[in-house]
CSV table of C-alpha atoms and ligand atoms in Angstrom, one decimal:
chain,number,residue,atom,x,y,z
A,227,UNK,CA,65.8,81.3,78.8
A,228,UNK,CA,67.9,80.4,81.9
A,229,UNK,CA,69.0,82.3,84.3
A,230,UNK,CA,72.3,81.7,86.5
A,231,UNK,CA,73.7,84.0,89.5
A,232,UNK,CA,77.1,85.3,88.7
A,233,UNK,CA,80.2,87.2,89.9
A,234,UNK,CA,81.1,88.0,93.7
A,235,UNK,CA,78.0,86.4,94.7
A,236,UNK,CA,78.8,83.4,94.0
A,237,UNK,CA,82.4,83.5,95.2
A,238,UNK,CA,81.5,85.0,98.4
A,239,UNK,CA,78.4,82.0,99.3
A,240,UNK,CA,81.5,80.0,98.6
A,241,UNK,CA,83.7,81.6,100.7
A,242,UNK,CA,81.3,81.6,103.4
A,243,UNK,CA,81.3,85.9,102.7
A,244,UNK,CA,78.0,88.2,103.2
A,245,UNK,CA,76.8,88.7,99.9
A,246,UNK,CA,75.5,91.9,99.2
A,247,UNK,CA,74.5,92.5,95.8
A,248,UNK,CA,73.4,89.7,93.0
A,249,UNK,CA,74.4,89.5,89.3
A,250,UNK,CA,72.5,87.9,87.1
A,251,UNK,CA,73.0,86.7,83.6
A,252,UNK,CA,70.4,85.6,81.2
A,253,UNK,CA,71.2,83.2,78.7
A,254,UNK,CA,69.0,82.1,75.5
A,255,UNK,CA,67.2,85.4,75.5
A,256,UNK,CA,66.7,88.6,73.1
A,257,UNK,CA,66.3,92.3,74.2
A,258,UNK,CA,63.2,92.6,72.9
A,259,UNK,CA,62.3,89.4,75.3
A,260,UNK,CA,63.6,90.8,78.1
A,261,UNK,CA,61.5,93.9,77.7
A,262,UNK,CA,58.4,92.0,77.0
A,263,UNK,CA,58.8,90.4,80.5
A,264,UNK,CA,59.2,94.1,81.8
A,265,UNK,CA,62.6,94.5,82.7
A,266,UNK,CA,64.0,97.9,82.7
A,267,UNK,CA,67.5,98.3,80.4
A,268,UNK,CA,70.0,100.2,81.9
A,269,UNK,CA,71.6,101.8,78.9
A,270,UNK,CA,70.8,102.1,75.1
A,271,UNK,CA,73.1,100.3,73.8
A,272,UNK,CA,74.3,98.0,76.8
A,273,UNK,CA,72.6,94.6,77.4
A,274,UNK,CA,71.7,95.1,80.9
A,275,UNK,CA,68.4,94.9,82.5
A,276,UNK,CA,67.3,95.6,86.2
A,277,UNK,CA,64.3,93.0,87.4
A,278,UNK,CA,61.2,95.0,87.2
A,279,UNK,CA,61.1,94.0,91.3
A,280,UNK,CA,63.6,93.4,93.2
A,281,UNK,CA,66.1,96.0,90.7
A,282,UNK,CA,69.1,93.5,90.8
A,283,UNK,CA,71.3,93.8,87.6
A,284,UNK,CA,70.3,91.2,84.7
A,285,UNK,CA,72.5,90.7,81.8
A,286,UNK,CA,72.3,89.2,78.9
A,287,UNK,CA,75.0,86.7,77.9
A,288,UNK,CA,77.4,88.1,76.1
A,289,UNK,CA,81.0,88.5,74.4
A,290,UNK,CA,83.1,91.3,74.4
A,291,UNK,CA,86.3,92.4,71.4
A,292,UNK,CA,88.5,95.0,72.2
A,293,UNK,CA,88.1,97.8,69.3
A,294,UNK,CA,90.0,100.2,70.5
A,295,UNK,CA,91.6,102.2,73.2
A,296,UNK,CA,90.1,103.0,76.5
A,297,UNK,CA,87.2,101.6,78.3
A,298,UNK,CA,85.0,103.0,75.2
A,299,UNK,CA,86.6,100.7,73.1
A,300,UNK,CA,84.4,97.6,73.2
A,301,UNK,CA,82.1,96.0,70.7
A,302,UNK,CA,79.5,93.9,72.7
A,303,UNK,CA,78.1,91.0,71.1
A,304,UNK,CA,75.0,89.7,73.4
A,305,UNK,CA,72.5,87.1,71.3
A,306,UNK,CA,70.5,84.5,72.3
A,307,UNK,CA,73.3,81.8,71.0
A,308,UNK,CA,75.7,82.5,73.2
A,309,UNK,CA,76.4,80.2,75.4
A,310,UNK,CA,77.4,80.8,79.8
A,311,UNK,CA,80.4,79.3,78.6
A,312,UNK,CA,81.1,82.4,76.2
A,313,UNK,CA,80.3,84.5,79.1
A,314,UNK,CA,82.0,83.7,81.7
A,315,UNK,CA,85.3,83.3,79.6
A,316,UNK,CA,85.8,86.8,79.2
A,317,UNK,CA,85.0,87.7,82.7
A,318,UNK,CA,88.2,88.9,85.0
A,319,UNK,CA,89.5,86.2,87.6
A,320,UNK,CA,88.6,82.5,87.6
A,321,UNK,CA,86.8,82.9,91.3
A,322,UNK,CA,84.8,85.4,89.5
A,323,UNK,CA,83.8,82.9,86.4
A,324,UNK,CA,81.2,80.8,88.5
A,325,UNK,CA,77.3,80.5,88.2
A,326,UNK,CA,75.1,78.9,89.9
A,327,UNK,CA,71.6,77.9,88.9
A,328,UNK,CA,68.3,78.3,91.0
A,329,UNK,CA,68.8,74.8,92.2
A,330,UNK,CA,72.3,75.9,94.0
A,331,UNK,CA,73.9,73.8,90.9
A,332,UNK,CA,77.2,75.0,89.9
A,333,UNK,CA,79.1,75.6,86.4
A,334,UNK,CA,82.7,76.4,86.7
A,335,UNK,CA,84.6,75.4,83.6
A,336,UNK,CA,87.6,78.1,84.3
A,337,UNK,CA,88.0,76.2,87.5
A,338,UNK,CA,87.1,78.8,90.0
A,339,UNK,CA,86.2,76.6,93.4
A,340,UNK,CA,89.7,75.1,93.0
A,341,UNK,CA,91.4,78.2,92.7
A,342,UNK,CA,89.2,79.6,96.0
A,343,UNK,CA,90.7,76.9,98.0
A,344,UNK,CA,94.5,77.2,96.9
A,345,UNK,CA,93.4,80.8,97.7
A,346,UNK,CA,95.0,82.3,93.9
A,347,UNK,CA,93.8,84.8,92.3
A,348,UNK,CA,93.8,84.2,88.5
A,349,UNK,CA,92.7,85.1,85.4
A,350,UNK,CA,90.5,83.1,83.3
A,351,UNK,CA,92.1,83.9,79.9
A,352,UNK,CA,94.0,86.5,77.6
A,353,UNK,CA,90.6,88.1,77.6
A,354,UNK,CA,91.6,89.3,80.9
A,355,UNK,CA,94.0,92.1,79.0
A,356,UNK,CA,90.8,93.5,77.1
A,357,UNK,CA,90.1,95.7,80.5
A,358,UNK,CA,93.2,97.3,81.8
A,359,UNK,CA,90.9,98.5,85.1
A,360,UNK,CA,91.0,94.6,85.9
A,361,UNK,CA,95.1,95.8,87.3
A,362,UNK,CA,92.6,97.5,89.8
A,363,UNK,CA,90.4,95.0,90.2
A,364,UNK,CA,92.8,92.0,90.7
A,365,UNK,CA,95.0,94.2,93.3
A,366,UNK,CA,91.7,95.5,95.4
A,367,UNK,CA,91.0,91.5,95.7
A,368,UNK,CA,94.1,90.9,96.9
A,369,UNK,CA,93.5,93.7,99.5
A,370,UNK,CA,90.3,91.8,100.8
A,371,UNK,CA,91.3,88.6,100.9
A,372,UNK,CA,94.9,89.0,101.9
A,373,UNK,CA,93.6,87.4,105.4
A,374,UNK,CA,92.4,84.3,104.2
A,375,UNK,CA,95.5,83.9,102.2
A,376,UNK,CA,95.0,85.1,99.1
A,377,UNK,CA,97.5,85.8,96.6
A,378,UNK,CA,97.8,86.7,93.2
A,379,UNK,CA,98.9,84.2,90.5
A,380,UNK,CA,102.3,84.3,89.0
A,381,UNK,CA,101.0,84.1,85.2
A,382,UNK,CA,98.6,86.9,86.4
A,383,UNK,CA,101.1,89.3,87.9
A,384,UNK,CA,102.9,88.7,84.5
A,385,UNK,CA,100.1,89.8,82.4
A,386,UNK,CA,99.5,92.7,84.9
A,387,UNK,CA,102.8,94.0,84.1
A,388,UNK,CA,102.5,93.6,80.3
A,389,UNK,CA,99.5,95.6,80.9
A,390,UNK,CA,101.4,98.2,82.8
A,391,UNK,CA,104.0,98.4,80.5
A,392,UNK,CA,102.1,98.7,77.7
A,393,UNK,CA,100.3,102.0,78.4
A,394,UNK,CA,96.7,101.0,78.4
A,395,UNK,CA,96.8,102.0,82.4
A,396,UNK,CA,97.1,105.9,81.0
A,397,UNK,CA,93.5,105.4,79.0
A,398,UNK,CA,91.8,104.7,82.2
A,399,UNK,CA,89.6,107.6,83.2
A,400,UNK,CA,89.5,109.3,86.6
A,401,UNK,CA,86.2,108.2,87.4
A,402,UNK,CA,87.2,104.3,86.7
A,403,UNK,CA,90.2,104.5,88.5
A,404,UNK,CA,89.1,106.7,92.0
A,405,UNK,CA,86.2,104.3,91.9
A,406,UNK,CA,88.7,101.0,92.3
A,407,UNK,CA,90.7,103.2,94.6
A,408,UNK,CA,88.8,104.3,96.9
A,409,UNK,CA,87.2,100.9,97.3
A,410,UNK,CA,90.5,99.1,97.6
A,411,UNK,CA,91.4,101.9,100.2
A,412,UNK,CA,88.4,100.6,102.3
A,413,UNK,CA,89.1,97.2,102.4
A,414,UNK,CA,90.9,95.3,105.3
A,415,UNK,CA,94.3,96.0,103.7
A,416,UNK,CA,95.1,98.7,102.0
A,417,UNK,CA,98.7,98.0,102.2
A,418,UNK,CA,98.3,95.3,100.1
A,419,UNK,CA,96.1,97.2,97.1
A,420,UNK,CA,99.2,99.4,97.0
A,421,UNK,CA,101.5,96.5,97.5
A,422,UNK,CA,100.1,94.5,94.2
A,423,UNK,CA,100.4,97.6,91.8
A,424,UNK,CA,103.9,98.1,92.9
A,425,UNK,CA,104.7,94.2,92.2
A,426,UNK,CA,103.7,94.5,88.8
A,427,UNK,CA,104.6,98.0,87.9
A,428,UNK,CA,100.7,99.5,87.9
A,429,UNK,CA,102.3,102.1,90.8
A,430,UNK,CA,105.1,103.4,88.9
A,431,UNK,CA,101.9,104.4,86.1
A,432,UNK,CA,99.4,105.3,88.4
A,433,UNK,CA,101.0,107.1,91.0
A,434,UNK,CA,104.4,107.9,90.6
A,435,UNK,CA,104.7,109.7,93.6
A,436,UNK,CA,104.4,106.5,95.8
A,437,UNK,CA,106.6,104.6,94.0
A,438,UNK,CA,109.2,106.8,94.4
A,439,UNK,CA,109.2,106.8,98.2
A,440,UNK,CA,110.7,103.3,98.0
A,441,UNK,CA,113.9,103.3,98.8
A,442,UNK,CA,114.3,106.8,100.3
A,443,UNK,CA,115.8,106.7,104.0
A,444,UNK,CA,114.4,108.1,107.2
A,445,UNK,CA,116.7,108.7,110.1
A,446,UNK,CA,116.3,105.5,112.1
A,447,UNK,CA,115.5,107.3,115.3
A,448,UNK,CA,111.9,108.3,114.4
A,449,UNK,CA,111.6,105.3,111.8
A,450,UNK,CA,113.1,102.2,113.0
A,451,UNK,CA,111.6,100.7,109.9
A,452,UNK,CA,113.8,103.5,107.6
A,453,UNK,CA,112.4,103.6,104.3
A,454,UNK,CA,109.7,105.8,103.3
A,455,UNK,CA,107.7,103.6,100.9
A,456,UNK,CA,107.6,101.0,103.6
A,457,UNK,CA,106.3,103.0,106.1
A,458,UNK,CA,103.6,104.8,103.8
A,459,UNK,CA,102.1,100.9,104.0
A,460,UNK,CA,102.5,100.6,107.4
A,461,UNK,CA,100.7,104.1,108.1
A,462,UNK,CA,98.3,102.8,105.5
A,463,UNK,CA,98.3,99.5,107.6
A,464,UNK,CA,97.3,100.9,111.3
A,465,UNK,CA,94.1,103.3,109.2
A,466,UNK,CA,92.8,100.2,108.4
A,467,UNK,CA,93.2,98.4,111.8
A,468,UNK,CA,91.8,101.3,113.4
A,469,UNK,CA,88.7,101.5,111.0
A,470,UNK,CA,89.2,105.0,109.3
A,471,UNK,CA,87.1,106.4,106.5
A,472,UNK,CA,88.3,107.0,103.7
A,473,UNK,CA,89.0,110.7,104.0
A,474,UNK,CA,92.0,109.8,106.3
A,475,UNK,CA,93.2,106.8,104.3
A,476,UNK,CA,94.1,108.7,101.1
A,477,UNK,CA,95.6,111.4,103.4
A,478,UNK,CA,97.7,109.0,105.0
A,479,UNK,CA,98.6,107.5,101.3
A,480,UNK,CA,100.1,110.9,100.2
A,481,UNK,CA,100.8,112.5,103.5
A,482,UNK,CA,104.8,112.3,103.4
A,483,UNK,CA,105.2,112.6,99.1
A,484,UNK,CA,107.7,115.2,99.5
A,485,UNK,CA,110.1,112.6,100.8
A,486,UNK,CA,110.5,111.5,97.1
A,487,UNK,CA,111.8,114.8,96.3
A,488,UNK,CA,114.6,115.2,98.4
A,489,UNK,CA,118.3,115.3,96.7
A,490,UNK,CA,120.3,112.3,98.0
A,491,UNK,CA,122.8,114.3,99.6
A,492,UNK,CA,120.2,115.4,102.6
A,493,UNK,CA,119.2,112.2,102.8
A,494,UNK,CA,118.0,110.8,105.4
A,495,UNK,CA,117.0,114.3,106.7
A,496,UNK,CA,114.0,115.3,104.9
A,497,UNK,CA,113.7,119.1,105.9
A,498,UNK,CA,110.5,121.1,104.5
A,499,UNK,CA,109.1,117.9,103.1
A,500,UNK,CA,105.8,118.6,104.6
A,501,UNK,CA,105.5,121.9,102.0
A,502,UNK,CA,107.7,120.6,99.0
A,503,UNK,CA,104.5,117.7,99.1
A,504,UNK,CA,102.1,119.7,98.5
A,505,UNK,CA,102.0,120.0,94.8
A,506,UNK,CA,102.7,116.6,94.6
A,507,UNK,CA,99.1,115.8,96.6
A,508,UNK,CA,97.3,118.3,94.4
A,509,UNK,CA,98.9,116.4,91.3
A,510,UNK,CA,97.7,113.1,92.9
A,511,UNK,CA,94.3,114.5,93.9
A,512,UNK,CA,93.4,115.9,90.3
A,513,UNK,CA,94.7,113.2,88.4
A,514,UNK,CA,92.1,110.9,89.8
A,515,UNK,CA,89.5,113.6,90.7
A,516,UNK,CA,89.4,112.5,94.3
A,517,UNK,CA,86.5,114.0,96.1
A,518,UNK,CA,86.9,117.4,97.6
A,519,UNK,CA,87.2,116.2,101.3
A,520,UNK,CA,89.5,113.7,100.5
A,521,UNK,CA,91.6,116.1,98.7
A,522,UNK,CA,91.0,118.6,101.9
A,523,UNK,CA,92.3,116.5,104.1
A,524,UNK,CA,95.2,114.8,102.2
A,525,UNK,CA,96.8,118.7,101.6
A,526,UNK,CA,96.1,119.7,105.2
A,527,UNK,CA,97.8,116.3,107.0
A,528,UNK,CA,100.3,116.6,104.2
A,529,UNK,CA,100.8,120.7,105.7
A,530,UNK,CA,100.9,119.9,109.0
A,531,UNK,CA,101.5,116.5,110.3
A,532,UNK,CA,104.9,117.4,112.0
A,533,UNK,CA,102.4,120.6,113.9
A,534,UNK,CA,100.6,117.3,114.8
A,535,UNK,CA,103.5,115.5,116.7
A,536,UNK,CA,104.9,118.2,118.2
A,537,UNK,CA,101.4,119.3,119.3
A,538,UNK,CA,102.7,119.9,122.9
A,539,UNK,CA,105.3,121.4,122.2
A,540,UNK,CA,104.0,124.5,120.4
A,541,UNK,CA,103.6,128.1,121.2
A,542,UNK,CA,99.8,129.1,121.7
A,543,UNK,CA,100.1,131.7,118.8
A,544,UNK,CA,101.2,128.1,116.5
A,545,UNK,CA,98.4,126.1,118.0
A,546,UNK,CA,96.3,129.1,116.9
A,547,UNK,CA,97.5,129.1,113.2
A,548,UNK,CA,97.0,125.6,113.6
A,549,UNK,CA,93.3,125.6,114.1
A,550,UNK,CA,92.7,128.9,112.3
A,551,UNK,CA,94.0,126.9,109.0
A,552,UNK,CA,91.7,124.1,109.4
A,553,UNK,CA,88.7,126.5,110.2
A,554,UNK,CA,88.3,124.0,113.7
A,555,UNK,CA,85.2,126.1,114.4
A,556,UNK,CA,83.2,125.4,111.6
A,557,UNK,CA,84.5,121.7,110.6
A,558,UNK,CA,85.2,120.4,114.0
A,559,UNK,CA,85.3,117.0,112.1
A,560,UNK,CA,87.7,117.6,109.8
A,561,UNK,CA,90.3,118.2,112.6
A,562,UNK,CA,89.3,115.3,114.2
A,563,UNK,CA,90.4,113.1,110.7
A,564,UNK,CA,93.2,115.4,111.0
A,565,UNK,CA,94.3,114.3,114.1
A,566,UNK,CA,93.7,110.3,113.8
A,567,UNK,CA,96.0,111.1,110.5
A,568,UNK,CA,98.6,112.2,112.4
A,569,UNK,CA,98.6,109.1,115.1
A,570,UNK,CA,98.0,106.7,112.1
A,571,UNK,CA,101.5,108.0,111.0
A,572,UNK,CA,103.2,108.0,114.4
A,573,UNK,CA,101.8,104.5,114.7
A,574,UNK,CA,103.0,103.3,111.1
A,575,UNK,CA,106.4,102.7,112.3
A,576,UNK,CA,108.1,99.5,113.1
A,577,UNK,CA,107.7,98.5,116.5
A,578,UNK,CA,105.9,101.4,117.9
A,579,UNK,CA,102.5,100.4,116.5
A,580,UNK,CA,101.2,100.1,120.0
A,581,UNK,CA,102.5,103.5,121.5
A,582,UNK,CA,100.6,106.3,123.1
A,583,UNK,CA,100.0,109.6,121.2
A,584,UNK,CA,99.0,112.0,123.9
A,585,UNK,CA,99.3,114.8,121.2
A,586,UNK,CA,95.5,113.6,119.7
A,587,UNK,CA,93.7,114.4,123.3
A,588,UNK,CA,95.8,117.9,123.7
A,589,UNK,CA,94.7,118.8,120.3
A,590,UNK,CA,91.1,117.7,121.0
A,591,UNK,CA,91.7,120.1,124.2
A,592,UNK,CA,93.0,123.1,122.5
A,593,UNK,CA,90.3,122.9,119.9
A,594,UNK,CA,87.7,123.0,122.5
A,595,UNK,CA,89.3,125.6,124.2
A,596,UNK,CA,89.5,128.1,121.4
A,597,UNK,CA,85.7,127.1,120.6
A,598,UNK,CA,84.9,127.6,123.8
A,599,UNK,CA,85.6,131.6,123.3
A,600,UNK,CA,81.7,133.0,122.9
A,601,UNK,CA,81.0,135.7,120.0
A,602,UNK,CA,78.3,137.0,121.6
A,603,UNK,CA,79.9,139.1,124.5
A,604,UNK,CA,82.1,140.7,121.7
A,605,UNK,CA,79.4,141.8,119.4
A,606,UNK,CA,77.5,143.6,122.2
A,607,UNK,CA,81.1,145.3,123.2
A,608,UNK,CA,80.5,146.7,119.5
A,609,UNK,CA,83.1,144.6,117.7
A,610,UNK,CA,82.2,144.1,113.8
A,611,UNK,CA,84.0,142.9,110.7
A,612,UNK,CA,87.7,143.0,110.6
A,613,UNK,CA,88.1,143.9,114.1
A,614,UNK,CA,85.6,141.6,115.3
A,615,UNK,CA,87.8,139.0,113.5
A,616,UNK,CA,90.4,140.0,115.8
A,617,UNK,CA,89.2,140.2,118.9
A,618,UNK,CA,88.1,136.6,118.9
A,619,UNK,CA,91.9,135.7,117.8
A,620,UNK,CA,92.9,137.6,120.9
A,621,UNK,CA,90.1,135.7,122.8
A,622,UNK,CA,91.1,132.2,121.6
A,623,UNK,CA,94.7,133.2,122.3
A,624,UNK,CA,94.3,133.8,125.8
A,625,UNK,CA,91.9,130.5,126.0
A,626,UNK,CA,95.1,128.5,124.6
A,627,UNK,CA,97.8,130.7,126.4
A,628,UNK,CA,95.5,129.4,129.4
A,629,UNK,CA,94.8,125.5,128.3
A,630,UNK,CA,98.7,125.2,127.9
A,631,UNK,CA,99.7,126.2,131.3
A,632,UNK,CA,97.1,124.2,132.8
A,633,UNK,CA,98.3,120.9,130.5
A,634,UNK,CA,101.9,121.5,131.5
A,635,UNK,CA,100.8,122.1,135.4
B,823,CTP,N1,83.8,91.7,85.7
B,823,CTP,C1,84.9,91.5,84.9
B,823,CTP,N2,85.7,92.6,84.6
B,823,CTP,C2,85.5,93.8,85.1
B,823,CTP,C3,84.3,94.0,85.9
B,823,CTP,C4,83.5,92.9,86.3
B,823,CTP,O1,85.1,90.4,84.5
B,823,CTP,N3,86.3,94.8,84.8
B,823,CTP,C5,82.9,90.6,86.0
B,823,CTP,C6,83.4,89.6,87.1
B,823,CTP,O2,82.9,88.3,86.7
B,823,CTP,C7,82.7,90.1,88.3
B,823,CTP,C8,81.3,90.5,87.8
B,823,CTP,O3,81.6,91.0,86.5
B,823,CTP,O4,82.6,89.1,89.3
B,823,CTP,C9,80.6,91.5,88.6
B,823,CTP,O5,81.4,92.7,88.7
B,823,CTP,P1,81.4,93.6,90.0
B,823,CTP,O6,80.0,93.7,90.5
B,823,CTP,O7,82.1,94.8,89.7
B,823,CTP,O8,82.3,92.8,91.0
B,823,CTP,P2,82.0,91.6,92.0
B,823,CTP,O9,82.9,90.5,91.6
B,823,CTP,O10,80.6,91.4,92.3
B,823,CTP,O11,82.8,92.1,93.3
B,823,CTP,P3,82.5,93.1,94.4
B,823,CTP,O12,82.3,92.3,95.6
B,823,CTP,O13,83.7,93.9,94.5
B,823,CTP,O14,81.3,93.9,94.0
């Protein structure tokens, strides 16, 4: 049997990229080989083995038919005659089609090196339509390697939107698609995950409610940059720059949705967008069973981004509600994601990426504040249930009544 490295490992030693996890594919082997020399398989029916050692993935050379619809839809056929050739042919993008031996020697018939240095992304074959995730895939490359100059082949793009158009992105399960998501979320840019769907038409499937921001105005005043699509990526843009997790990515995704819902006649006043959103975010967050902080956080900055920029402007009794509704005193950190949201927004605007958001430090300030009120000295008054529940809102009132005057002194 030989064995060859495969995949992003080998793209990324030649792009001068950490690698972090090794592929392996086995050719001129059997199963029953495989388990003689004690590797582990991963499923039942799957040709995948983990290296009884070091547990990196080893799979058997294989090729793969489309039977049906869906990811479930595959027949596998792995035997010991087929060649790396076979393999790599049905594999996603020609960068992704390399292997190198143990001797560092490379085979690269889908010509993958040259692609890496004209910087394309392309696919190795019409096999490439057998996995509608690769849509995904191809756009959360382009996020990654949008700063080295990465873009995505014409031909590809093409068959990207056939594959939109076709309907096959609808089979894709939740799981399949958050997991591309969420990964494409956390790379360098975002923007451009977002960006590539929308080029070929996988947004208008995936998440309507995007899509559908394009074009919508904002008054200039606030958003020199106007449209609302455009400054989703922009919002999307500054997470990124300013290293965000995840949780305050997908909030600042969906955090202004309800701007696609207003009738063109208010335009380009969007008044109550911040509630009409809502159950536009819930749709989004259930369609792809996002997980529940993300979901948490994506309702709450959709709720109550505008309480965010007009932080210091609000009564004490609003500041209250505010931190009440995101329970401050319990999840102190979900407020914090709360505020960088906000900022990430105010930021997300053309020419005003670089300006001061004083409301994130007087929000940090009233939250401590109103944790700052002790429970203690109201239980041994004799407060209890209900009332007690009170008294500390009348507590943390005064805290903020106080805070405020001493912010605007
Ligand atoms: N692959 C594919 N189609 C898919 C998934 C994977 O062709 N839908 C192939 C590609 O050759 C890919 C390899 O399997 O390089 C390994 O897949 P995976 O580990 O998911 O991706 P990597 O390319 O290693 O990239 P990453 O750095 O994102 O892990």
């Amino acid at each position: 049997m030989q064995i060859y490295k495969v995949g992003g490992a080998v793209r990324d030693r030649l792009l001068g990229k950490p690698v972090t996890d090794i592929d392996w594919v086995v050719v001129g082997a059997s199963t029953e080989e495989m388990l003689a020399k004690g590797y582990r398989p991963v499923g039942a029916d799957f040709p995948v083995f983990l290296h009884p050692k070091s547990g990196e993935e080893y799979a058997l050379a294989r090729t793969e038919r489309k039977s049906g619809r869906g990811y479930g839809g595959f027949t596998f056929h792995a035997s010991p005659e087929v060649t790396l050739e076979e393999d790599l042919i049905r594999r996603d993008l020609t960068i992704n089609a390399m292997a190198e031996d143990d001797h560092g020697r490379l085979t690269d018939p889908y010509h993958g090196q040259r692609d890496l240095e004209a910087r394309l992304l392309r696919h190795v074959s019409p096999a490439f339509a057998e996995d509608p995730l690769r849509v995904l895939r191809v756009a959360r490359f382009a996020a990654r390697y949008a700063g080295l100059g990465f873009t995505v082949a014409p031909e590809t793009l093409d068959l990207m939107r056939q594959l939109s158009e076709s309907g096959e992105l609808e089979a894709l399960t939740a799981e399949r698609s958050w997991k591309e998501i969420s990964r494409a979320l956390m790379e360098d840019q975002p923007h451009v995950f977002i960006q590539v769907l929308r080029d070929c038409g996988a947004l208008n499937v995936l998440i309507p409610e995007v899509e559908a921001l394009f074009g919508v105005p904002q008054p200039e005043a606030h958003h020199p940059e106007i449209d609302s699509g455009v400054h989703t990526l922009s919002v999307l843009e500054q997470a990124a720059l300013h290293k965000q997790p995840l949780t305050v990515r997908w909030a600042c995704l969906l955090h202004d949705l309800g701007k696609g819902l207003t009738p063109e006649s208010q335009w380009p006043r969007h008044i109550a967008h911040e509630h009409k959103g809502l159950r536009l975010i819930k749709a989004v967050n259930e369609r792809f069973k996002a997980p529940r902080d993300c979901q948490e956080l994506a309702l709450l900055v959709g709720e109550y981004h505008t309480h965010g920029h007009r932080a210091l402007e609000l009564k004490p009794s609003t500041l209250l509600e505010l931190l009440q509704s995101f329970d401050v005193y319990r999840r102190p950190q979900r407020f914090e994601e709360f505020i960088n949201a906000c900022e990430m927004d105010a930021r997300g605007r053309k020419g005003l990426e670089q300006r001061s958001y004083p409301q994130a430090d007087y929000l940090r300030g009233a939250a401590t504040a109103a944790r700052t009120v002790a429970v203690q000295p109201l239980l041994e008054l004799g407060f209890k249930g209900p009332e007690l529940g009170e008294a500390l809102k009348r507590e943390r009132l005064k805290a903020l009544k106080a805070y405020k005057e001493a912010a605007s002194a």
